[in-house]
Amino acid sequence: MKKKILSFLLFFPILTGFSQVSDSMMLRKLFNEALTNQTAYKNLEYLCTRIGGRICGSPQAEKAVQWTKEVLDGMELDRVFLQECNVRHWERGDVEEVIVNPGKKSSIRLNACAIGGSVGTDPEGMTGKVIEVYDFDELKKLGREKIEGKIVFFNHPANPAVYYTFEAYGGVAKYRVYGATEAAKYGAVGVAVRSATLAHEDYPHTGILHYADTIKQIPAMSISTNDADKLSKRLEEEPDLNLFLRVTSSEQPETISYNVIGEIRGAEYPEEVIVFGGHLDAWDNGQGAHDDGAGVVQTIEVLRLFKTLGIKPKRTIRFVAFMDEEMDQRGAKAYALYAKTKNEKRETGNEKPIAAIEADRGGTTPFGFSIDATEGQFDKIRKWKELLLPYGLYTFEKGGSGVDIRDLKPLGTALIALVTDSQRYFDYHHSANDSFDKINQRELQLGSFSIAALVYLIDKYGL
Ligand SMILES: [Zn+2]
C-alpha cells in the first residue's frame, strides 16, 4: 500500500509535466499550421470580393449561405446542416442624399447613408430646418416647441480618451439606434446622425435603428464625421439653413434564411458541445471583412486545423455561421432554441452546450478572451494562460461575450469572446471601408489559432 502511494507521488509530477508538454507541443502544431496555411485568408477573399455585403434577406446573404455550406461540405465533417430562420428584408435603395441649402450657391452635399432599417422619404425628398443636439438630455430640454417639424442633427462625437474603442462606440451608437424614435416623440420629421466611429473621415457608417410601435417612423441618415463637423460649423454661421434629405430605402416582406452549421462529433462525450462561430450577414455598404467575415473564416479554420492535424475531439466541436446578427439576431435565436430543446430532450437529443466562443471584434491582432461564466469555469480557463502567453494571449477577463451566443447563458454555457486589438476596428465597422484589403493575413491567422487553441484545451479538459 505504502509503496503504491510512494510510486503515485513519484509519478504524479512527471505525469502532469508530460501533459503540459504535450499541450504546449500541440498548441505549437496548431500555431504552425494556422500561420503557414492560407485557407482562412483565401476564404475571406472569396466571401468579401465575390459575394460582398450580405445583409439578411439579400441575394448576397443567400449566396453566402450556399458558399459556406459548400466549404463545409468539402471538409469531410461528421455533420453539416442548415438551420432555418425567418429574417427581415430591408433594402437600402439607390438614392441616399443629404444636401445643405439645396439649389443655392452655398449648397454642399454631405457624405451620407441610410441608417439600417430606416423608412424612405417621399420620392421627391424632404427639406427642413435643422436643430443640432448633443444628447438625449438636450433633446428633452428643447422639447416639442423647438423640435416639431425639424430635422434633428445628433452630433455627439465618440470619446477618443478610452482604451477599448467598444466603450467609445457604446457611448454614441445609441443615437443611431434610438435617435429617430426619440426625436419623433417631439415631432421631428427626420434625423441626421454623426457616424459612430472615432475616425475623422468621409465614410458614413450605417448600423441598425429601432423604431417603437407607437411612435411615428421618420427617415434616419448617418453622415460622416468630417461632414458632421462641416454641418455643425455651417449651422453656427447660418442657423436657419435648409437641409434636404432623400432616401429610397424600404422594408420588403420577410424571407427565409439559415444558420450554417458544421461539426466534428466527440469520440468520448459527444453530448458535450463546444460551439464557435461568427455572423455571416454583413452590412450592404461594405464587404463585411472585419465585421464579421473574419470571424466566420477564423472559426471555419478551427475545424480545418483539427482535421488537418488529425485531432479527434473527445467532445463535439461545432461551428455556427449565424445569420442576421446586424438586424434582429434571428439566427442566434433559432440556434438558442435548438440548443435549449436538445438540452431538455436529453433522452433523444442529449446535448449540453458547455462553451460557446464568438469571434466578432474584427480580424485584428488577438489579445485573449473575454469570459462570461461561473467562477469555476473562469478559473479553469485562466489556468491555461501560461500555455497561451507565448502567442500573445494575455487577456483573460470577465466580461461580455457576443450577441449571437448570449442566449445560451441560461443553459450554463461558458460564453467567450475573442478579444482583439480594437484601435482600428471602428474605422471600418459598418462602412464601405470594411473591405478585404484592410485585413492583415497574419493578424487574421493569429485569430484562427487563438480560438483553435482554446477549443483544444476545453475539449481536452472539459469545463
Ligand atoms: Zn459584427
XYZ file of C-alpha atoms and ligand atoms in Angstrom, residues 279 281 290-292 325-326 358 360-361 425 429-430, ligand 1:
14
model
C -22.019 36.050 -38.075
C -24.505 38.612 -42.529
C -13.732 42.766 -40.338
C -17.435 42.621 -39.409
C -17.716 39.719 -39.498
C -26.674 39.497 -36.227
C -26.937 43.017 -37.595
C -17.762 34.146 -30.704
C -16.941 39.320 -33.804
C -14.491 42.043 -32.848
C -11.952 48.378 -35.770
C -17.146 48.975 -38.971
C -20.426 49.238 -40.959
Zn -20.476 42.058 -36.063
